[in-house]
């Protein structure tokens, strides 16, 4: 049990969280990027983390999209595609 807690704490050190605000009315993207080339976080741990974090974050950022990505995904690529998707959806809702 003690080792498991230590492993979880070390895994959290390899978690980078970014919030991209796209609209002043409160929509955007919350990106969790986990792992490094030297330390890959287990999928089970990520699933547990999602289960605990998502309800809290949905309360704080109700209209945001949540992405959980491994370290090797380039954020610039994701940022472009996700921002485009969300902006398109916002425009559809407004009828633009």
PDB file of N, CA and C in Angstrom:
ATOM      1  N   UNK A   1       0.826  -1.194   0.000  1.00  0.00           N
ATOM      2  CA  UNK A   1       0.000   0.000   0.000  1.00  0.00           C
ATOM      3  C   UNK A   1       0.869   1.257   0.000  1.00  0.00           C
ATOM      4  N   UNK A   2       1.901   1.213   0.796  1.00  0.00           N
ATOM      5  CA  UNK A   2       2.794   2.368   0.890  1.00  0.00           C
ATOM      6  C   UNK A   2       3.513   2.620  -0.439  1.00  0.00           C
ATOM      7  N   UNK A   3       3.946   1.518  -1.079  1.00  0.00           N
ATOM      8  CA  UNK A   3       4.626   1.638  -2.369  1.00  0.00           C
ATOM      9  C   UNK A   3       3.675   2.202  -3.436  1.00  0.00           C
ATOM     10  N   UNK A   4       2.423   1.757  -3.382  1.00  0.00           N
ATOM     11  CA  UNK A   4       1.438   2.231  -4.355  1.00  0.00           C
ATOM     12  C   UNK A   4       1.250   3.748  -4.227  1.00  0.00           C
ATOM     13  N   UNK A   5       1.168   4.244  -3.002  1.00  0.00           N
ATOM     14  CA  UNK A   5       1.005   5.683  -2.783  1.00  0.00           C
ATOM     15  C   UNK A   5       2.220   6.435  -3.320  1.00  0.00           C
ATOM     16  N   UNK A   6       3.402   5.888  -3.085  1.00  0.00           N
ATOM     17  CA  UNK A   6       4.629   6.524  -3.575  1.00  0.00           C
ATOM     18  C   UNK A   6       4.636   6.550  -5.108  1.00  0.00           C
ATOM     19  N   UNK A   7       4.204   5.449  -5.729  1.00  0.00           N
ATOM     20  CA  UNK A   7       4.133   5.389  -7.194  1.00  0.00           C
ATOM     21  C   UNK A   7       3.151   6.429  -7.739  1.00  0.00           C
ATOM     22  N   UNK A   8       2.011   6.595  -7.073  1.00  0.00           N
ATOM     23  CA  UNK A   8       1.025   7.577  -7.521  1.00  0.00           C
ATOM     24  C   UNK A   8       1.574   8.990  -7.407  1.00  0.00           C
ATOM     25  N   UNK A   9       2.267   9.261  -6.309  1.00  0.00           N
ATOM     26  CA  UNK A   9       2.849  10.595  -6.131  1.00  0.00           C
ATOM     27  C   UNK A   9       3.886  10.877  -7.208  1.00  0.00           C
ATOM     28  N   UNK A  10       4.710   9.875  -7.526  1.00  0.00           N
ATOM     29  CA  UNK A  10       5.724  10.108  -8.556  1.00  0.00           C
ATOM     30  C   UNK A  10       5.064  10.255  -9.928  1.00  0.00           C
ATOM     31  N   UNK A  11       3.969   9.546 -10.166  1.00  0.00           N
ATOM     32  CA  UNK A  11       3.258   9.681 -11.443  1.00  0.00           C
ATOM     33  C   UNK A  11       2.677  11.083 -11.585  1.00  0.00           C
ATOM     34  N   UNK A  12       2.181  11.643 -10.504  1.00  0.00           N
ATOM     35  CA  UNK A  12       1.603  12.989 -10.568  1.00  0.00           C
ATOM     36  C   UNK A  12       2.648  14.041 -10.894  1.00  0.00           C
ATOM     37  N   UNK A  13       3.903  13.778 -10.550  1.00  0.00           N
ATOM     38  CA  UNK A  13       4.967  14.723 -10.900  1.00  0.00           C
ATOM     39  C   UNK A  13       5.131  14.813 -12.408  1.00  0.00           C
ATOM     40  N   UNK A  14       4.711  13.779 -13.122  1.00  0.00           N
ATOM     41  CA  UNK A  14       4.859  13.745 -14.576  1.00  0.00           C
ATOM     42  C   UNK A  14       3.549  14.087 -15.278  1.00  0.00           C
ATOM     43  N   UNK A  15       2.728  14.875 -14.603  1.00  0.00           N
ATOM     44  CA  UNK A  15       1.459  15.305 -15.180  1.00  0.00           C
ATOM     45  C   UNK A  15       1.501  16.814 -15.374  1.00  0.00           C
ATOM     46  N   UNK A  16       1.261  17.245 -16.591  1.00  0.00           N
ATOM     47  CA  UNK A  16       1.237  18.671 -16.905  1.00  0.00           C
ATOM     48  C   UNK A  16      -0.201  19.025 -17.275  1.00  0.00           C
ATOM     49  N   UNK A  17      -0.753  20.020 -16.620  1.00  0.00           N
ATOM     50  CA  UNK A  17      -2.130  20.426 -16.892  1.00  0.00           C
ATOM     51  C   UNK A  17      -2.122  21.833 -17.475  1.00  0.00           C
ATOM     52  N   UNK A  18      -2.807  21.999 -18.586  1.00  0.00           N
ATOM     53  CA  UNK A  18      -2.931  23.317 -19.212  1.00  0.00           C
ATOM     54  C   UNK A  18      -4.408  23.594 -19.469  1.00  0.00           C
ATOM     55  N   UNK A  19      -4.798  24.837 -19.292  1.00  0.00           N
ATOM     56  CA  UNK A  19      -6.169  25.237 -19.598  1.00  0.00           C
ATOM     57  C   UNK A  19      -6.108  26.271 -20.715  1.00  0.00           C
ATOM     58  N   UNK A  20      -6.778  25.970 -21.813  1.00  0.00           N
ATOM     59  CA  UNK A  20      -6.832  26.903 -22.940  1.00  0.00           C
ATOM     60  C   UNK A  20      -8.227  27.517 -22.960  1.00  0.00           C
ATOM     61  N   UNK A  21      -8.320  28.812 -22.692  1.00  0.00           N
ATOM     62  CA  UNK A  21      -9.605  29.514 -22.714  1.00  0.00           C
ATOM     63  C   UNK A  21      -9.836  30.022 -24.137  1.00  0.00           C
ATOM     64  N   UNK A  22     -10.942  29.602 -24.734  1.00  0.00           N
ATOM     65  CA  UNK A  22     -11.197  29.968 -26.126  1.00  0.00           C
ATOM     66  C   UNK A  22     -12.247  31.055 -26.280  1.00  0.00           C
ATOM     67  N   UNK A  23     -13.075  31.201 -25.275  1.00  0.00           N
ATOM     68  CA  UNK A  23     -14.203  32.108 -25.406  1.00  0.00           C
ATOM     69  C   UNK A  23     -14.441  32.784 -24.059  1.00  0.00           C
ATOM     70  N   UNK A  24     -14.651  34.099 -24.033  1.00  0.00           N
ATOM     71  CA  UNK A  24     -14.881  34.772 -22.751  1.00  0.00           C
ATOM     72  C   UNK A  24     -16.141  34.284 -22.032  1.00  0.00           C
ATOM     73  N   UNK A  25     -17.047  33.649 -22.767  1.00  0.00           N
ATOM     74  CA  UNK A  25     -18.270  33.123 -22.144  1.00  0.00           C
ATOM     75  C   UNK A  25     -18.010  31.811 -21.416  1.00  0.00           C
ATOM     76  N   UNK A  26     -16.804  31.322 -21.497  1.00  0.00           N
ATOM     77  CA  UNK A  26     -16.447  30.151 -20.707  1.00  0.00           C
ATOM     78  C   UNK A  26     -16.437  28.829 -21.437  1.00  0.00           C
ATOM     79  N   UNK A  27     -15.693  28.746 -22.510  1.00  0.00           N
ATOM     80  CA  UNK A  27     -15.465  27.439 -23.119  1.00  0.00           C
ATOM     81  C   UNK A  27     -13.995  27.348 -23.484  1.00  0.00           C
ATOM     82  N   UNK A  28     -13.521  26.131 -23.583  1.00  0.00           N
ATOM     83  CA  UNK A  28     -12.116  25.929 -23.895  1.00  0.00           C
ATOM     84  C   UNK A  28     -11.731  24.472 -23.756  1.00  0.00           C
ATOM     85  N   UNK A  29     -10.463  24.252 -23.512  1.00  0.00           N
ATOM     86  CA  UNK A  29      -9.915  22.896 -23.445  1.00  0.00           C
ATOM     87  C   UNK A  29      -9.039  22.788 -22.206  1.00  0.00           C
ATOM     88  N   UNK A  30      -9.188  21.684 -21.474  1.00  0.00           N
ATOM     89  CA  UNK A  30      -8.273  21.369 -20.377  1.00  0.00           C
ATOM     90  C   UNK A  30      -7.459  20.170 -20.849  1.00  0.00           C
ATOM     91  N   UNK A  31      -6.144  20.348 -20.929  1.00  0.00           N
ATOM     92  CA  UNK A  31      -5.265  19.302 -21.447  1.00  0.00           C
ATOM     93  C   UNK A  31      -4.425  18.737 -20.308  1.00  0.00           C
ATOM     94  N   UNK A  32      -4.484  17.421 -20.148  1.00  0.00           N
ATOM     95  CA  UNK A  32      -3.635  16.718 -19.193  1.00  0.00           C
ATOM     96  C   UNK A  32      -2.618  15.950 -20.016  1.00  0.00           C
ATOM     97  N   UNK A  33      -1.374  16.276 -19.869  1.00  0.00           N
ATOM     98  CA  UNK A  33      -0.344  15.549 -20.607  1.00  0.00           C
ATOM     99  C   UNK A  33       0.503  14.807 -19.581  1.00  0.00           C
ATOM    100  N   UNK A  34       0.638  13.494 -19.778  1.00  0.00           N
ATOM    101  CA  UNK A  34       1.283  12.676 -18.757  1.00  0.00           C
ATOM    102  C   UNK A  34       2.466  11.900 -19.311  1.00  0.00           C
ATOM    103  N   UNK A  35       3.407  11.629 -18.418  1.00  0.00           N
ATOM    104  CA  UNK A  35       4.580  10.831 -18.762  1.00  0.00           C
ATOM    105  C   UNK A  35       5.716  11.666 -19.327  1.00  0.00           C
ATOM    106  N   UNK A  36       6.857  11.020 -19.490  1.00  0.00           N
ATOM    107  CA  UNK A  36       8.045  11.601 -20.124  1.00  0.00           C
ATOM    108  C   UNK A  36       8.700  10.477 -20.914  1.00  0.00           C
ATOM    109  N   UNK A  37       9.707  10.759 -21.718  1.00  0.00           N
ATOM    110  CA  UNK A  37      10.386   9.658 -22.417  1.00  0.00           C
ATOM    111  C   UNK A  37      10.976   8.630 -21.440  1.00  0.00           C
ATOM    112  N   UNK A  38      11.308   9.067 -20.228  1.00  0.00           N
ATOM    113  CA  UNK A  38      11.902   8.153 -19.245  1.00  0.00           C
ATOM    114  C   UNK A  38      10.878   7.503 -18.322  1.00  0.00           C
ATOM    115  N   UNK A  39       9.687   8.076 -18.244  1.00  0.00           N
ATOM    116  CA  UNK A  39       8.704   7.582 -17.279  1.00  0.00           C
ATOM    117  C   UNK A  39       7.320   7.597 -17.914  1.00  0.00           C
ATOM    118  N   UNK A  40       6.795   6.432 -18.204  1.00  0.00           N
ATOM    119  CA  UNK A  40       5.458   6.350 -18.796  1.00  0.00           C
ATOM    120  C   UNK A  40       4.459   5.991 -17.703  1.00  0.00           C
ATOM    121  N   UNK A  41       3.423   6.776 -17.558  1.00  0.00           N
ATOM    122  CA  UNK A  41       2.399   6.550 -16.549  1.00  0.00           C
ATOM    123  C   UNK A  41       1.469   5.446 -17.052  1.00  0.00           C
ATOM    124  N   UNK A  42       1.042   4.558 -16.149  1.00  0.00           N
ATOM    125  CA  UNK A  42       0.208   3.428 -16.562  1.00  0.00           C
ATOM    126  C   UNK A  42      -1.200   3.883 -16.939  1.00  0.00           C
ATOM    127  N   UNK A  43      -1.804   3.142 -17.841  1.00  0.00           N
ATOM    128  CA  UNK A  43      -3.162   3.440 -18.288  1.00  0.00           C
ATOM    129  C   UNK A  43      -4.172   3.326 -17.162  1.00  0.00           C
ATOM    130  N   UNK A  44      -3.976   2.346 -16.270  1.00  0.00           N
ATOM    131  CA  UNK A  44      -4.893   2.183 -15.133  1.00  0.00           C
ATOM    132  C   UNK A  44      -4.868   3.413 -14.238  1.00  0.00           C
ATOM    133  N   UNK A  45      -3.678   3.944 -14.018  1.00  0.00           N
ATOM    134  CA  UNK A  45      -3.567   5.130 -13.170  1.00  0.00           C
ATOM    135  C   UNK A  45      -4.278   6.316 -13.821  1.00  0.00           C
ATOM    136  N   UNK A  46      -4.116   6.465 -15.129  1.00  0.00           N
ATOM    137  CA  UNK A  46      -4.763   7.569 -15.845  1.00  0.00           C
ATOM    138  C   UNK A  46      -6.285   7.445 -15.743  1.00  0.00           C
ATOM    139  N   UNK A  47      -6.809   6.224 -15.882  1.00  0.00           N
ATOM    140  CA  UNK A  47      -8.257   6.020 -15.767  1.00  0.00           C
ATOM    141  C   UNK A  47      -8.759   6.399 -14.381  1.00  0.00           C
ATOM    142  N   UNK A  48      -8.022   5.999 -13.342  1.00  0.00           N
ATOM    143  CA  UNK A  48      -8.403   6.364 -11.970  1.00  0.00           C
ATOM    144  C   UNK A  48      -8.371   7.878 -11.796  1.00  0.00           C
ATOM    145  N   UNK A  49      -7.347   8.495 -12.321  1.00  0.00           N
ATOM    146  CA  UNK A  49      -7.188   9.934 -12.198  1.00  0.00           C
ATOM    147  C   UNK A  49      -8.354  10.654 -12.890  1.00  0.00           C
ATOM    148  N   UNK A  50      -8.725  10.186 -14.081  1.00  0.00           N
ATOM    149  CA  UNK A  50      -9.848  10.780 -14.812  1.00  0.00           C
ATOM    150  C   UNK A  50     -11.116  10.727 -13.965  1.00  0.00           C
ATOM    151  N   UNK A  51     -11.341   9.562 -13.356  1.00  0.00           N
ATOM    152  CA  UNK A  51     -12.545   9.364 -12.571  1.00  0.00           C
ATOM    153  C   UNK A  51     -12.637  10.369 -11.420  1.00  0.00           C
ATOM    154  N   UNK A  52     -11.492  10.691 -10.825  1.00  0.00           N
ATOM    155  CA  UNK A  52     -11.485  11.626  -9.697  1.00  0.00           C
ATOM    156  C   UNK A  52     -11.471  13.081 -10.148  1.00  0.00           C
ATOM    157  N   UNK A  53     -10.762  13.377 -11.215  1.00  0.00           N
ATOM    158  CA  UNK A  53     -10.590  14.772 -11.632  1.00  0.00           C
ATOM    159  C   UNK A  53     -11.756  15.332 -12.439  1.00  0.00           C
ATOM    160  N   UNK A  54     -12.317  14.516 -13.312  1.00  0.00           N
ATOM    161  CA  UNK A  54     -13.340  15.043 -14.225  1.00  0.00           C
ATOM    162  C   UNK A  54     -14.540  15.675 -13.520  1.00  0.00           C
ATOM    163  N   UNK A  55     -15.127  15.040 -12.487  1.00  0.00           N
ATOM    164  CA  UNK A  55     -16.278  15.684 -11.839  1.00  0.00           C
ATOM    165  C   UNK A  55     -15.933  17.052 -11.239  1.00  0.00           C
ATOM    166  N   UNK A  56     -14.770  17.151 -10.635  1.00  0.00           N
ATOM    167  CA  UNK A  56     -14.340  18.415 -10.027  1.00  0.00           C
ATOM    168  C   UNK A  56     -14.135  19.470 -11.107  1.00  0.00           C
ATOM    169  N   UNK A  57     -13.465  19.077 -12.187  1.00  0.00           N
ATOM    170  CA  UNK A  57     -13.187  20.025 -13.263  1.00  0.00           C
ATOM    171  C   UNK A  57     -14.444  20.417 -14.029  1.00  0.00           C
ATOM    172  N   UNK A  58     -15.367  19.472 -14.206  1.00  0.00           N
ATOM    173  CA  UNK A  58     -16.619  19.790 -14.912  1.00  0.00           C
ATOM    174  C   UNK A  58     -17.408  20.846 -14.141  1.00  0.00           C
ATOM    175  N   UNK A  59     -17.277  20.817 -12.813  1.00  0.00           N
ATOM    176  CA  UNK A  59     -17.943  21.823 -11.993  1.00  0.00           C
ATOM    177  C   UNK A  59     -17.289  23.191 -12.197  1.00  0.00           C
ATOM    178  N   UNK A  60     -15.974  23.199 -12.252  1.00  0.00           N
ATOM    179  CA  UNK A  60     -15.244  24.463 -12.391  1.00  0.00           C
ATOM    180  C   UNK A  60     -15.252  24.977 -13.835  1.00  0.00           C
ATOM    181  N   UNK A  61     -15.113  24.056 -14.788  1.00  0.00           N
ATOM    182  CA  UNK A  61     -15.082  24.413 -16.214  1.00  0.00           C
ATOM    183  C   UNK A  61     -16.197  23.648 -16.931  1.00  0.00           C
ATOM    184  N   UNK A  62     -17.461  24.051 -16.764  1.00  0.00           N
ATOM    185  CA  UNK A  62     -18.571  23.238 -17.279  1.00  0.00           C
ATOM    186  C   UNK A  62     -18.611  23.063 -18.794  1.00  0.00           C
ATOM    187  N   UNK A  63     -18.159  24.037 -19.568  1.00  0.00           N
ATOM    188  CA  UNK A  63     -18.259  23.942 -21.032  1.00  0.00           C
ATOM    189  C   UNK A  63     -16.932  23.612 -21.696  1.00  0.00           C
ATOM    190  N   UNK A  64     -16.038  23.011 -20.959  1.00  0.00           N
ATOM    191  CA  UNK A  64     -14.705  22.730 -21.492  1.00  0.00           C
ATOM    192  C   UNK A  64     -14.603  21.281 -21.952  1.00  0.00           C
ATOM    193  N   UNK A  65     -13.709  21.056 -22.894  1.00  0.00           N
ATOM    194  CA  UNK A  65     -13.387  19.717 -23.371  1.00  0.00           C
ATOM    195  C   UNK A  65     -12.162  19.247 -22.596  1.00  0.00           C
ATOM    196  N   UNK A  66     -12.138  17.984 -22.194  1.00  0.00           N
ATOM    197  CA  UNK A  66     -11.008  17.439 -21.442  1.00  0.00           C
ATOM    198  C   UNK A  66     -10.249  16.442 -22.303  1.00  0.00           C
ATOM    199  N   UNK A  67      -8.946  16.640 -22.418  1.00  0.00           N
ATOM    200  CA  UNK A  67      -8.094  15.740 -23.194  1.00  0.00           C
ATOM    201  C   UNK A  67      -7.023  15.153 -22.283  1.00  0.00           C
ATOM    202  N   UNK A  68      -6.869  13.843 -22.310  1.00  0.00           N
ATOM    203  CA  UNK A  68      -5.804  13.166 -21.581  1.00  0.00           C
ATOM    204  C   UNK A  68      -4.858  12.591 -22.625  1.00  0.00           C
ATOM    205  N   UNK A  69      -3.644  13.128 -22.682  1.00  0.00           N
ATOM    206  CA  UNK A  69      -2.719  12.778 -23.757  1.00  0.00           C
ATOM    207  C   UNK A  69      -1.384  12.296 -23.216  1.00  0.00           C
ATOM    208  N   UNK A  70      -0.787  11.300 -23.862  1.00  0.00           N
ATOM    209  CA  UNK A  70       0.576  10.914 -23.485  1.00  0.00           C
ATOM    210  C   UNK A  70       1.575  11.986 -23.910  1.00  0.00           C
ATOM    211  N   UNK A  71       2.741  11.946 -23.318  1.00  0.00           N
ATOM    212  CA  UNK A  71       3.757  12.993 -23.513  1.00  0.00           C
ATOM    213  C   UNK A  71       4.168  13.177 -24.966  1.00  0.00           C
ATOM    214  N   UNK A  72       4.087  12.120 -25.769  1.00  0.00           N
ATOM    215  CA  UNK A  72       4.642  12.204 -27.123  1.00  0.00           C
ATOM    216  C   UNK A  72       3.699  12.877 -28.124  1.00  0.00           C
ATOM    217  N   UNK A  73       2.494  13.241 -27.710  1.00  0.00           N
ATOM    218  CA  UNK A  73       1.584  13.960 -28.603  1.00  0.00           C
ATOM    219  C   UNK A  73       1.989  15.428 -28.611  1.00  0.00           C
ATOM    220  N   UNK A  74       2.155  15.993 -29.800  1.00  0.00           N
ATOM    221  CA  UNK A  74       2.569  17.404 -29.896  1.00  0.00           C
ATOM    222  C   UNK A  74       1.374  18.306 -29.622  1.00  0.00           C
ATOM    223  N   UNK A  75       1.500  19.129 -28.602  1.00  0.00           N
ATOM    224  CA  UNK A  75       0.385  19.992 -28.208  1.00  0.00           C
ATOM    225  C   UNK A  75       0.011  20.993 -29.288  1.00  0.00           C
ATOM    226  N   UNK A  76       0.985  21.421 -30.088  1.00  0.00           N
ATOM    227  CA  UNK A  76       0.671  22.396 -31.141  1.00  0.00           C
ATOM    228  C   UNK A  76      -0.355  21.816 -32.113  1.00  0.00           C
ATOM    229  N   UNK A  77      -0.186  20.531 -32.466  1.00  0.00           N
ATOM    230  CA  UNK A  77      -1.119  19.891 -33.398  1.00  0.00           C
ATOM    231  C   UNK A  77      -2.508  19.775 -32.779  1.00  0.00           C
ATOM    232  N   UNK A  78      -2.544  19.325 -31.543  1.00  0.00           N
ATOM    233  CA  UNK A  78      -3.818  19.159 -30.848  1.00  0.00           C
ATOM    234  C   UNK A  78      -4.501  20.508 -30.688  1.00  0.00           C
ATOM    235  N   UNK A  79      -3.717  21.491 -30.313  1.00  0.00           N
ATOM    236  CA  UNK A  79      -4.286  22.817 -30.074  1.00  0.00           C
ATOM    237  C   UNK A  79      -5.003  23.323 -31.320  1.00  0.00           C
ATOM    238  N   UNK A  80      -4.365  23.181 -32.473  1.00  0.00           N
ATOM    239  CA  UNK A  80      -4.978  23.661 -33.720  1.00  0.00           C
ATOM    240  C   UNK A  80      -6.278  22.919 -34.015  1.00  0.00           C
ATOM    241  N   UNK A  81      -6.235  21.588 -33.970  1.00  0.00           N
ATOM    242  CA  UNK A  81      -7.424  20.819 -34.352  1.00  0.00           C
ATOM    243  C   UNK A  81      -8.546  20.980 -33.337  1.00  0.00           C
ATOM    244  N   UNK A  82      -8.227  20.910 -32.046  1.00  0.00           N
ATOM    245  CA  UNK A  82      -9.271  21.026 -31.028  1.00  0.00           C
ATOM    246  C   UNK A  82      -9.858  22.430 -30.985  1.00  0.00           C
ATOM    247  N   UNK A  83      -9.014  23.436 -31.086  1.00  0.00           N
ATOM    248  CA  UNK A  83      -9.525  24.817 -31.101  1.00  0.00           C
ATOM    249  C   UNK A  83     -10.474  25.002 -32.284  1.00  0.00           C
ATOM    250  N   UNK A  84     -10.088  24.481 -33.436  1.00  0.00           N
ATOM    251  CA  UNK A  84     -10.928  24.610 -34.629  1.00  0.00           C
ATOM    252  C   UNK A  84     -12.273  23.927 -34.407  1.00  0.00           C
ATOM    253  N   UNK A  85     -12.257  22.708 -33.852  1.00  0.00           N
ATOM    254  CA  UNK A  85     -13.507  21.980 -33.600  1.00  0.00           C
ATOM    255  C   UNK A  85     -14.416  22.759 -32.660  1.00  0.00           C
ATOM    256  N   UNK A  86     -13.841  23.245 -31.567  1.00  0.00           N
ATOM    257  CA  UNK A  86     -14.647  23.937 -30.564  1.00  0.00           C
ATOM    258  C   UNK A  86     -15.179  25.256 -31.106  1.00  0.00           C
ATOM    259  N   UNK A  87     -14.352  25.992 -31.814  1.00  0.00           N
ATOM    260  CA  UNK A  87     -14.802  27.263 -32.395  1.00  0.00           C
ATOM    261  C   UNK A  87     -15.902  27.006 -33.424  1.00  0.00           C
ATOM    262  N   UNK A  88     -15.753  25.957 -34.242  1.00  0.00           N
ATOM    263  CA  UNK A  88     -16.801  25.605 -35.206  1.00  0.00           C
ATOM    264  C   UNK A  88     -18.117  25.294 -34.495  1.00  0.00           C
ATOM    265  N   UNK A  89     -18.032  24.526 -33.398  1.00  0.00           N
ATOM    266  CA  UNK A  89     -19.240  24.179 -32.640  1.00  0.00           C
ATOM    267  C   UNK A  89     -19.894  25.418 -32.036  1.00  0.00           C
ATOM    268  N   UNK A  90     -19.072  26.341 -31.526  1.00  0.00           N
ATOM    269  CA  UNK A  90     -19.615  27.571 -30.943  1.00  0.00           C
ATOM    270  C   UNK A  90     -20.326  28.383 -32.018  1.00  0.00           C
ATOM    271  N   UNK A  91     -19.745  28.447 -33.213  1.00  0.00           N
ATOM    272  CA  UNK A  91     -20.361  29.205 -34.306  1.00  0.00           C
ATOM    273  C   UNK A  91     -21.668  28.562 -34.756  1.00  0.00           C
ATOM    274  N   UNK A  92     -21.710  27.223 -34.778  1.00  0.00           N
ATOM    275  CA  UNK A  92     -22.950  26.527 -35.147  1.00  0.00           C
ATOM    276  C   UNK A  92     -24.058  26.857 -34.154  1.00  0.00           C
ATOM    277  N   UNK A  93     -23.705  26.865 -32.853  1.00  0.00           N
ATOM    278  CA  UNK A  93     -24.710  27.161 -31.826  1.00  0.00           C
ATOM    279  C   UNK A  93     -25.232  28.583 -31.964  1.00  0.00           C
ATOM    280  N   UNK A  94     -24.379  29.495 -32.363  1.00  0.00           N
ATOM    281  CA  UNK A  94     -24.784  30.895 -32.533  1.00  0.00           C
ATOM    282  C   UNK A  94     -25.503  31.118 -33.860  1.00  0.00           C
ATOM    283  N   UNK A  95     -25.396  30.148 -34.771  1.00  0.00           N
ATOM    284  CA  UNK A  95     -26.028  30.271 -36.072  1.00  0.00           C
ATOM    285  C   UNK A  95     -25.240  31.098 -37.060  1.00  0.00           C
ATOM    286  N   UNK A  96     -23.913  31.114 -36.894  1.00  0.00           N
ATOM    287  CA  UNK A  96     -23.054  31.897 -37.803  1.00  0.00           C
ATOM    288  C   UNK A  96     -22.824  31.125 -39.072  1.00  0.00           C
TER     289      UNK A  96
END
